[in-house]
Every structure is written in C-alpha cells, then in structure tokens.
PDB file of C-alpha atoms in Angstrom:
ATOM      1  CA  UNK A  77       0.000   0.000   0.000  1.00 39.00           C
ATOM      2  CA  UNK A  78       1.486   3.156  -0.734  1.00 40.00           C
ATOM      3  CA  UNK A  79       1.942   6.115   1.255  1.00 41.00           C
ATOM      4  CA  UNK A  80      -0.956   8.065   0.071  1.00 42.00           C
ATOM      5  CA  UNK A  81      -3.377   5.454   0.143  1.00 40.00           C
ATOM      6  CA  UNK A  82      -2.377   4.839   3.690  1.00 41.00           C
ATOM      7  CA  UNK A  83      -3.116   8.503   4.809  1.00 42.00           C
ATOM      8  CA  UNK A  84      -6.621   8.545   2.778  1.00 42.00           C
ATOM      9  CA  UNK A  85      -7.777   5.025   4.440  1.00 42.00           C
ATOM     10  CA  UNK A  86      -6.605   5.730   8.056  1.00 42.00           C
ATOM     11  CA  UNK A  87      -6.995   9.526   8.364  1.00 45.00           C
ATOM     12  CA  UNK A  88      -3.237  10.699   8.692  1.00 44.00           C
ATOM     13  CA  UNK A  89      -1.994   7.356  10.365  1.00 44.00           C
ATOM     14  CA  UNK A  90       1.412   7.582   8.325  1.00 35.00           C
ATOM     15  CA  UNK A  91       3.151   4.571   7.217  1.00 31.00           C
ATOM     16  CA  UNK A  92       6.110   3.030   9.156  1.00 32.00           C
ATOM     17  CA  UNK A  93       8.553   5.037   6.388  1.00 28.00           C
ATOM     18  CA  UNK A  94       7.868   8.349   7.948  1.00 30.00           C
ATOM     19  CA  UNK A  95       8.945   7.089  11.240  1.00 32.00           C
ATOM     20  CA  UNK A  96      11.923   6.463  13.300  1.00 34.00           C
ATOM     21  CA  UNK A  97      12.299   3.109  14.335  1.00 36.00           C
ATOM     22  CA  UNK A  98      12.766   4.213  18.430  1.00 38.00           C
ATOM     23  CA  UNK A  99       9.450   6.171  18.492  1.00 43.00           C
ATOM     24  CA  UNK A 100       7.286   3.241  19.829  1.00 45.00           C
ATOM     25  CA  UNK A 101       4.728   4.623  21.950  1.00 56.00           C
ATOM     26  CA  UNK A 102       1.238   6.185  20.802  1.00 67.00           C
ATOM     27  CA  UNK A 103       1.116   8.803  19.392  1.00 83.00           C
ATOM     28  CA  UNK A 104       2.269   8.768  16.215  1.00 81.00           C
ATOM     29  CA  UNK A 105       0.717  11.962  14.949  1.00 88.00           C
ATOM     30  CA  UNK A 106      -0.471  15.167  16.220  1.00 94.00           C
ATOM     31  CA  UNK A 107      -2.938  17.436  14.990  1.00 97.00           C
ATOM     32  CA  UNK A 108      -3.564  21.167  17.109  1.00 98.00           C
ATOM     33  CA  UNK A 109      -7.141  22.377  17.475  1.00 98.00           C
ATOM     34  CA  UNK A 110      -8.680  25.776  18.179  1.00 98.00           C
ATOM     35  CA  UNK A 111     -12.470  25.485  18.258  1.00 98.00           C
ATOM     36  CA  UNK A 112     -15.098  28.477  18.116  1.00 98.00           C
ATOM     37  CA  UNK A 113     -18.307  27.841  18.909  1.00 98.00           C
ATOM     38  CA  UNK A 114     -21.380  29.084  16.128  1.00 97.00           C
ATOM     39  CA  UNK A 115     -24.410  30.312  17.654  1.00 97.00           C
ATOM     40  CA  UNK A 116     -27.599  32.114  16.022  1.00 95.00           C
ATOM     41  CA  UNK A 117     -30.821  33.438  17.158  1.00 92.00           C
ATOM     42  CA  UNK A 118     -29.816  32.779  20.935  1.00 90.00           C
ATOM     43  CA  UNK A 119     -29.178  29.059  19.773  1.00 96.00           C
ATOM     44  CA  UNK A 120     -26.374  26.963  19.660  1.00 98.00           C
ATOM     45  CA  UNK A 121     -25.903  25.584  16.063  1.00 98.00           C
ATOM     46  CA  UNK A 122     -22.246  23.585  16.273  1.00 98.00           C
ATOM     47  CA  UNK A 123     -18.356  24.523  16.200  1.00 98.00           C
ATOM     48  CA  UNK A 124     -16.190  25.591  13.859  1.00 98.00           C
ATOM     49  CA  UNK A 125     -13.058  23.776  13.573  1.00 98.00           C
ATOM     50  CA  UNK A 126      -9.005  24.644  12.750  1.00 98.00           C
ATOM     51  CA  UNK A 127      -7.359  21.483  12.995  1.00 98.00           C
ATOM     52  CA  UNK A 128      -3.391  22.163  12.296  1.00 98.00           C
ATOM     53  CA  UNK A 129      -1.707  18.857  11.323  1.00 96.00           C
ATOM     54  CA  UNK A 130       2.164  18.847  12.562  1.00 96.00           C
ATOM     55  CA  UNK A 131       4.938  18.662   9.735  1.00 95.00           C
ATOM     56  CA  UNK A 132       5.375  14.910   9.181  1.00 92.00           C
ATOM     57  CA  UNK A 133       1.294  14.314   8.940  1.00 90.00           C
ATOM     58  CA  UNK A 134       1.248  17.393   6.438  1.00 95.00           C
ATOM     59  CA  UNK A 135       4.101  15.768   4.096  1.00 93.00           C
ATOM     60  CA  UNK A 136       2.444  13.829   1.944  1.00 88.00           C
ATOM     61  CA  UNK A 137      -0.884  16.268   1.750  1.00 90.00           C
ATOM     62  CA  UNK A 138       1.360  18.993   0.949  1.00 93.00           C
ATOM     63  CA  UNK A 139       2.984  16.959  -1.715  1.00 93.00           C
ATOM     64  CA  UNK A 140      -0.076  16.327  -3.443  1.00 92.00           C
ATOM     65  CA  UNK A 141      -0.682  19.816  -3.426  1.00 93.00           C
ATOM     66  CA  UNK A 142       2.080  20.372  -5.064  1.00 93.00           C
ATOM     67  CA  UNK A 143       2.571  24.375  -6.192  1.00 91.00           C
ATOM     68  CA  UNK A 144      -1.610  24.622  -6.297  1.00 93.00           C
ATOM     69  CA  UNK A 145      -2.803  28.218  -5.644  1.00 92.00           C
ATOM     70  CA  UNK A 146      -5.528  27.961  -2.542  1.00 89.00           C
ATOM     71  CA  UNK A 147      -8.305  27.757  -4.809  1.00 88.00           C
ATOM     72  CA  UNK A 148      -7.180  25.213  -7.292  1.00 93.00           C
ATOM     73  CA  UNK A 149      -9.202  22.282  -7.740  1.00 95.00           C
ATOM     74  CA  UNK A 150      -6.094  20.081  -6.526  1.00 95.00           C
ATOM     75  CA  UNK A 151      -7.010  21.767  -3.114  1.00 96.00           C
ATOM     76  CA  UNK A 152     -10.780  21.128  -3.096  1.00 95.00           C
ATOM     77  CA  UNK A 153      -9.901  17.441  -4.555  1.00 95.00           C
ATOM     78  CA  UNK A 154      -7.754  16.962  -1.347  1.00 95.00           C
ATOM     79  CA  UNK A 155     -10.109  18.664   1.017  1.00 96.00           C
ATOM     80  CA  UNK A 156     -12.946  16.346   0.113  1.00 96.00           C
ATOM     81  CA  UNK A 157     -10.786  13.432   0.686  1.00 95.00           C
ATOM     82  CA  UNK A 158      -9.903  13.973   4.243  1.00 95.00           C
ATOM     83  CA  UNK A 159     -13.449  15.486   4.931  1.00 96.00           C
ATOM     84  CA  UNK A 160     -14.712  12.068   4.235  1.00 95.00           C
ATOM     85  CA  UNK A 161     -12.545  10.778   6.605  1.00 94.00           C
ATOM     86  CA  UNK A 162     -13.963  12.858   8.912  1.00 96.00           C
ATOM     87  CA  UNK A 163     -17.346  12.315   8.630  1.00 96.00           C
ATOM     88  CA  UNK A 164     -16.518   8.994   8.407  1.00 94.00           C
ATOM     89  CA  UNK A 165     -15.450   9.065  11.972  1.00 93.00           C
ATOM     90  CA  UNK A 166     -18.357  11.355  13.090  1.00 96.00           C
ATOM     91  CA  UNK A 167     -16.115  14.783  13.179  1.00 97.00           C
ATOM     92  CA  UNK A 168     -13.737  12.675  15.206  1.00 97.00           C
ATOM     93  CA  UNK A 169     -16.277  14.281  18.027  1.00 98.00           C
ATOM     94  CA  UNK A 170     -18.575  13.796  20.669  1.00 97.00           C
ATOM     95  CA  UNK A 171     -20.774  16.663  22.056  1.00 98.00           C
ATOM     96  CA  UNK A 172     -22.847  15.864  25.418  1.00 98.00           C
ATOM     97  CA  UNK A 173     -25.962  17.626  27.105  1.00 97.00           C
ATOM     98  CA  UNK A 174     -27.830  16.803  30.713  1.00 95.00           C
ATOM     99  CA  UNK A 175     -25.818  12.963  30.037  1.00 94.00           C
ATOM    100  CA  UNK A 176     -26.989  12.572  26.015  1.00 96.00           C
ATOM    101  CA  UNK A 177     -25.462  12.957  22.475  1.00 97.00           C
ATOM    102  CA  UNK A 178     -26.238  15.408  21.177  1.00 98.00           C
ATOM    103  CA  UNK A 179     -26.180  14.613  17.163  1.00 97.00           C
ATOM    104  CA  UNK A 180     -24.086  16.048  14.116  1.00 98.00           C
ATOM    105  CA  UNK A 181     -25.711  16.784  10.785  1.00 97.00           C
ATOM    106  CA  UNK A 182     -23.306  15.030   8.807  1.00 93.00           C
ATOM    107  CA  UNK A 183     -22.968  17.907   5.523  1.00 93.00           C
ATOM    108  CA  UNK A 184     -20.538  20.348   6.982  1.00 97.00           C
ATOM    109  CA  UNK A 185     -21.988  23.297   5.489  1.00 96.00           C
ATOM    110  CA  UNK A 186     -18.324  24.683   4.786  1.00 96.00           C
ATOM    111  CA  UNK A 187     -14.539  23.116   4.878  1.00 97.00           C
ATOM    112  CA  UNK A 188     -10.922  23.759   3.171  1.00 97.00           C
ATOM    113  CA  UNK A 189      -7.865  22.564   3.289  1.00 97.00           C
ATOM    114  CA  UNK A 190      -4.756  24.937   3.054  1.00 96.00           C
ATOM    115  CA  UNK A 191      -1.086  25.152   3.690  1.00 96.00           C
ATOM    116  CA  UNK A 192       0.502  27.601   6.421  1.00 96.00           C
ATOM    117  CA  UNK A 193       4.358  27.303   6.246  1.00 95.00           C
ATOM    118  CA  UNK A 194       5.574  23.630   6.618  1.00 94.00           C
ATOM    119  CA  UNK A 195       1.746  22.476   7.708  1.00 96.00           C
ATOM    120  CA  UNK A 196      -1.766  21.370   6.571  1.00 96.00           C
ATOM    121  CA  UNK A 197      -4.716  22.799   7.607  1.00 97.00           C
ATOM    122  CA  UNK A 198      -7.851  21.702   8.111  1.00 97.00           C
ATOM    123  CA  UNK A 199     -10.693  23.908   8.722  1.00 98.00           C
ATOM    124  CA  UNK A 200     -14.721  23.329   8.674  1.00 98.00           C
ATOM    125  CA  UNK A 201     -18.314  24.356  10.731  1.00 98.00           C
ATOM    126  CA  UNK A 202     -19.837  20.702  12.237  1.00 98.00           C
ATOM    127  CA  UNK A 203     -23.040  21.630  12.181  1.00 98.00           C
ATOM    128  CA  UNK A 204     -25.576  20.335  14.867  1.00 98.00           C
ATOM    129  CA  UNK A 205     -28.441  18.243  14.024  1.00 98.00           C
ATOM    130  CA  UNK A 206     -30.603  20.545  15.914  1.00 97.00           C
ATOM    131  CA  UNK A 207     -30.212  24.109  17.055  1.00 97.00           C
ATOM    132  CA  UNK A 208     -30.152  23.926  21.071  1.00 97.00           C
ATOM    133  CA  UNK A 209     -30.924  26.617  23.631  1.00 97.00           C
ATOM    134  CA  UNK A 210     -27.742  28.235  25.663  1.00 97.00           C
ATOM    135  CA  UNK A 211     -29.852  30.392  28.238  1.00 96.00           C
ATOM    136  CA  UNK A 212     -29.476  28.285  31.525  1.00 97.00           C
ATOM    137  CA  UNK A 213     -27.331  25.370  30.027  1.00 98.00           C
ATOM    138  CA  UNK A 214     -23.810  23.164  29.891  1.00 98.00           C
ATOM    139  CA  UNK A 215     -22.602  21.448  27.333  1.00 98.00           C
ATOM    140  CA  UNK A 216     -19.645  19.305  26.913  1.00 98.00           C
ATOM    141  CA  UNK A 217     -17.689  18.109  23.995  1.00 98.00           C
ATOM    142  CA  UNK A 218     -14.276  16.177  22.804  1.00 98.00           C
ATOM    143  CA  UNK A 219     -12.256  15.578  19.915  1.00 98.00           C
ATOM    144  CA  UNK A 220     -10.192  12.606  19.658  1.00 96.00           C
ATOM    145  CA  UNK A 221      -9.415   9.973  18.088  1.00 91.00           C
ATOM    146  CA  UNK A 222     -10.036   6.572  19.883  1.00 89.00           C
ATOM    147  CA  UNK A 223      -6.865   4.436  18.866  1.00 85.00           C
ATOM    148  CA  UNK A 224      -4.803   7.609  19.979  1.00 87.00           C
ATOM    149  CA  UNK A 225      -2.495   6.856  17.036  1.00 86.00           C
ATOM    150  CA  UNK A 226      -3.335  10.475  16.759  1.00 89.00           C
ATOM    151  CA  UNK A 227      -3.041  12.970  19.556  1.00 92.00           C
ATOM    152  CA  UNK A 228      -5.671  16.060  19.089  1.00 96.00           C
ATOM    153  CA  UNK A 229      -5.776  18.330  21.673  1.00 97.00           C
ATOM    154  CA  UNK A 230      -5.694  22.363  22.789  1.00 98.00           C
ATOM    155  CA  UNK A 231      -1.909  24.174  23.172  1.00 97.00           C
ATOM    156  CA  UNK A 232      -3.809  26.671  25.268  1.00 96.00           C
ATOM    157  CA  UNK A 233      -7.520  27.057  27.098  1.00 95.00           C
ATOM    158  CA  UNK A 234      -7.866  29.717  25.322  1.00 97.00           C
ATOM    159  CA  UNK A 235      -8.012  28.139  21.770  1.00 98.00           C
ATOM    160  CA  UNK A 236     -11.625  26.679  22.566  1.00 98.00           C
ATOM    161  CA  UNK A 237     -13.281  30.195  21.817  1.00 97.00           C
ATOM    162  CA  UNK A 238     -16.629  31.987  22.426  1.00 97.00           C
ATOM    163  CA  UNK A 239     -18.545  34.743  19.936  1.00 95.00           C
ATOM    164  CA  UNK A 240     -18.385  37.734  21.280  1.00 93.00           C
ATOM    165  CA  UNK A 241     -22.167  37.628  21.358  1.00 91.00           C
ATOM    166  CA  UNK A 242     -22.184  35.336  23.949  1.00 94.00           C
ATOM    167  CA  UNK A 243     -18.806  36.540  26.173  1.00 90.00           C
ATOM    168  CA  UNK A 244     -21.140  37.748  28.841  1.00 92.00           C
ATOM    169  CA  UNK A 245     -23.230  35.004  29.287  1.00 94.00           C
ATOM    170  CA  UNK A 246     -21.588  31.814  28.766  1.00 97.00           C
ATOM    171  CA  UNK A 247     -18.044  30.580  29.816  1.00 97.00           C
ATOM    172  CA  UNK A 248     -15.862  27.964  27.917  1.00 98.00           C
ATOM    173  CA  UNK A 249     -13.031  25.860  29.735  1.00 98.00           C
ATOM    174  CA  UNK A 250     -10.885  23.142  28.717  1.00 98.00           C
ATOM    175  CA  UNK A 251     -10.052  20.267  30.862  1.00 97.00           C
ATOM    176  CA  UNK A 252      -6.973  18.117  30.466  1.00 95.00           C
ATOM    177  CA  UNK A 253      -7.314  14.316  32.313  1.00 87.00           C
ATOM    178  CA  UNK A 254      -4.416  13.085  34.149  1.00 82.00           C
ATOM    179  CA  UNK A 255      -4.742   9.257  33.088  1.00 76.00           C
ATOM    180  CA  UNK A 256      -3.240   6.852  35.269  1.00 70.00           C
ATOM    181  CA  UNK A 257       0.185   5.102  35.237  1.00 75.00           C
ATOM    182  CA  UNK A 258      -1.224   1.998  33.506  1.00 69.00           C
ATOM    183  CA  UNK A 259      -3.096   3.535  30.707  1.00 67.00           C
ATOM    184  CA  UNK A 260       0.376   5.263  30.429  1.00 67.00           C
ATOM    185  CA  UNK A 261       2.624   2.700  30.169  1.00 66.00           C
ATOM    186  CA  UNK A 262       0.124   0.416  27.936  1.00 67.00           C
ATOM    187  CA  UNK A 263      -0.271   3.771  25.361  1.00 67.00           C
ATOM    188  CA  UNK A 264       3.645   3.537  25.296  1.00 67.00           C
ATOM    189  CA  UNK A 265       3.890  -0.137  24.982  1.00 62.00           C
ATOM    190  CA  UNK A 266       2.056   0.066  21.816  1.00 67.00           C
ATOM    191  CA  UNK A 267       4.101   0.377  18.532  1.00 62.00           C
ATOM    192  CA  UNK A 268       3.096   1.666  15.123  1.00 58.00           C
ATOM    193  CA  UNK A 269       1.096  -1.830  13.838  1.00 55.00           C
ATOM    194  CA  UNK A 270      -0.616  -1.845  17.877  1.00 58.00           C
ATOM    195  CA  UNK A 271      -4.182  -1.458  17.983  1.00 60.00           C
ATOM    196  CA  UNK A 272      -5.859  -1.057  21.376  1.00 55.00           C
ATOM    197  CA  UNK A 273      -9.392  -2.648  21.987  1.00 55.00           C
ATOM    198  CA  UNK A 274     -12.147  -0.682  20.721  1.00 58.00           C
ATOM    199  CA  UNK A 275     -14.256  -0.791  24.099  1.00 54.00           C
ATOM    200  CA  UNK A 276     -10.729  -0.005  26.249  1.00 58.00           C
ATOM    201  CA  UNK A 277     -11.815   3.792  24.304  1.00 71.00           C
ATOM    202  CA  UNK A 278      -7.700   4.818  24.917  1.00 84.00           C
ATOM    203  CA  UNK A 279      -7.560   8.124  22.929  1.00 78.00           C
ATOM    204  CA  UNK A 280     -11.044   9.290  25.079  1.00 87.00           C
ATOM    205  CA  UNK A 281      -8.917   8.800  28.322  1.00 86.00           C
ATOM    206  CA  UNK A 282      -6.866  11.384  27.284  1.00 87.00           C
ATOM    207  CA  UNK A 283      -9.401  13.725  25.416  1.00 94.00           C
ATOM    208  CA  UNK A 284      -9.545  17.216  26.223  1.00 97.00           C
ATOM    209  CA  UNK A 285     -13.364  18.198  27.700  1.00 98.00           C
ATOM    210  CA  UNK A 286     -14.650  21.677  26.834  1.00 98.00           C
ATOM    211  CA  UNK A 287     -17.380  22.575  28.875  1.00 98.00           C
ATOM    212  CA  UNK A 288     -19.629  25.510  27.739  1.00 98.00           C
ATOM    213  CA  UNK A 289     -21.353  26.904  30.578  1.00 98.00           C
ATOM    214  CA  UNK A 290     -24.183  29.426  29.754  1.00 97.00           C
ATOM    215  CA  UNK A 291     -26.511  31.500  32.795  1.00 95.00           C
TER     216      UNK A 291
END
C-alpha cells in the first residue's frame, strides 16, 4: 500500500517510512485544534473547527498539493478526501448535554484545506443536528481519536473560543485528564502496527473536555 493510500484510508496514520524506528509509543501523529463555537438566534448551532496537522502528517498532503494556488481544484480534490474521513469518523467528536449525544448533521456546510508554512490545515463548521438553547445550560464536547495513534488536543484554554455575542453570558473551559500510570505505560507499549481494543476507548482517556457553561 502506498503512502498516500495509507493517509486517505486511516486519516493521517502515516506509514512506518515516515517514522523512526525508536518512536514506539502512541502517538504517532499530532494534529492542534482551536475550536469556536457558532451560535444564532440565541441558539447553539455547532463549532467551527481549525485542525493544524504537525509537519510529518502534512508531508504527503502537501505533496499532493504540489505548487496549487488555494483555490485550485487540486485543493478542493484533497479537502474532500480527508473530509470524508472525517465524517466517516463522526467529526472525530462527541458533544454531550444533561448525560446525552447530542447529534451532528453530517454535511458540513463549509470546509478547506490549506497550507501555512511547513503544515496542513484543516478547517470546517460541524453543524448540529438541531439548534439547542444556551440560556441556563452546559454542554460538553471532545475531539479525539479513539486508537490515539493520533493525539488532538488544545496548546492553550484559550483556543476553545466563544462569539463575542455570547462573552457575557456563557463561559468555555478546557479540561486536560491526568490518566493513570497503567493507561500510560500500555499507550507507550504500543508500537506503530498496535491497535488497542475498541471498548478499552484509549484516545477518550486522554481527550480534552470543553465545557460551555451558559446563565
């Protein structure tokens, strides 16, 4: 299987090639968010998302792109690729209220993919199912992916971001678990070709949790 076929069918897990034989331990790959959430007529109506994909995920993305200007087809091409792979994976996302899912529409209504320096970038609006009320409410959501072959998380609280509409009535924090010292040492047992079983959910023990927080 090639390299590029490898990215397209496991979102970004990268072949052995692209790494160094002494990295062993999950992660393999690490992708930066910043999250806004969307709002509209007092509603909440989903989250737009910048995922930034570190250098050696970006490679071979970036090599497909080739010298494309932003706009090119070649972009849009590669864009609808990896969006597929994320709504294959249900935005790589799950989004809780009063203990439920709350459900995705799964046709972002917008998406892109671009290149800033040395790194792909992934941007697009999951949209909500349903529009749901803020006055008086908490939500909670996470991005991750479950095998934690890829790490996605915040570099600072402050990149999960409110409207300004809504800066003086709702709060936004991001909470970063302190998993134990076994789930540690089994996420660094695992090498590249490791799997870890699907109900152990590994990459949602060390998920970020925003919690939106509206009086």
């Amino acid at each position: 299987m090639s390299r590029k076929m490898c990215n397209r069918n496991a979102f970004f897990a990268l072949s052995s090639v692209l790494f160094s034989p002494v990295v062993l331990a999950h992660p393999h790959s690490f992708i930066t968010l910043v999250t806004t959430v969307m709002t509209e007529n007092d509603q909440l109506t989903g989250l737009k998302m910048q995922w930034t994909m570190d250098e050696i995920t970006s490679a071979d993305l970036l090599y497909d792109a080739g010298n494309a200007k932003p706009d090119s087809p070649v972009w849009k091409k590669l864009a609808a690729e990896v969006m597929a792979n994320v709504l294959g994976q249900h935005y790589f996302t799950e989004f809780w209220h009063n203990g439920k899912k709350v459900t995705f529409n799964n046709l972002p209504p917008e998406y892109g993919l671009a290149r800033v320096g040395h790194q792909a970038v992934l941007t697009f609006v999951l949209p909500l199912a349903y529009p749901q009320p803020l006055k008086g409410q908490t939500y909670q959501f996470a991005t991750f992916d479950p095998t934690y072959f890829v790490d996605m998380s915040y570099d600072n609280s402050s990149d999960a971001k409110l409207p300004k509409t809504l800066a003086s009535l709702c709060k936004i924090s991001v909470k970063t678990p302190q998993p134990n010292e076994d789930t540690l040492a089994f996420a660094q047992s695992l090498d590249k070709a490791d799997a870890p079983p699907e109900d152990m959910e590994l990459g949602k023990q060390f998920a970020q949790q925003v919690i939106l927080q509206c009086q």
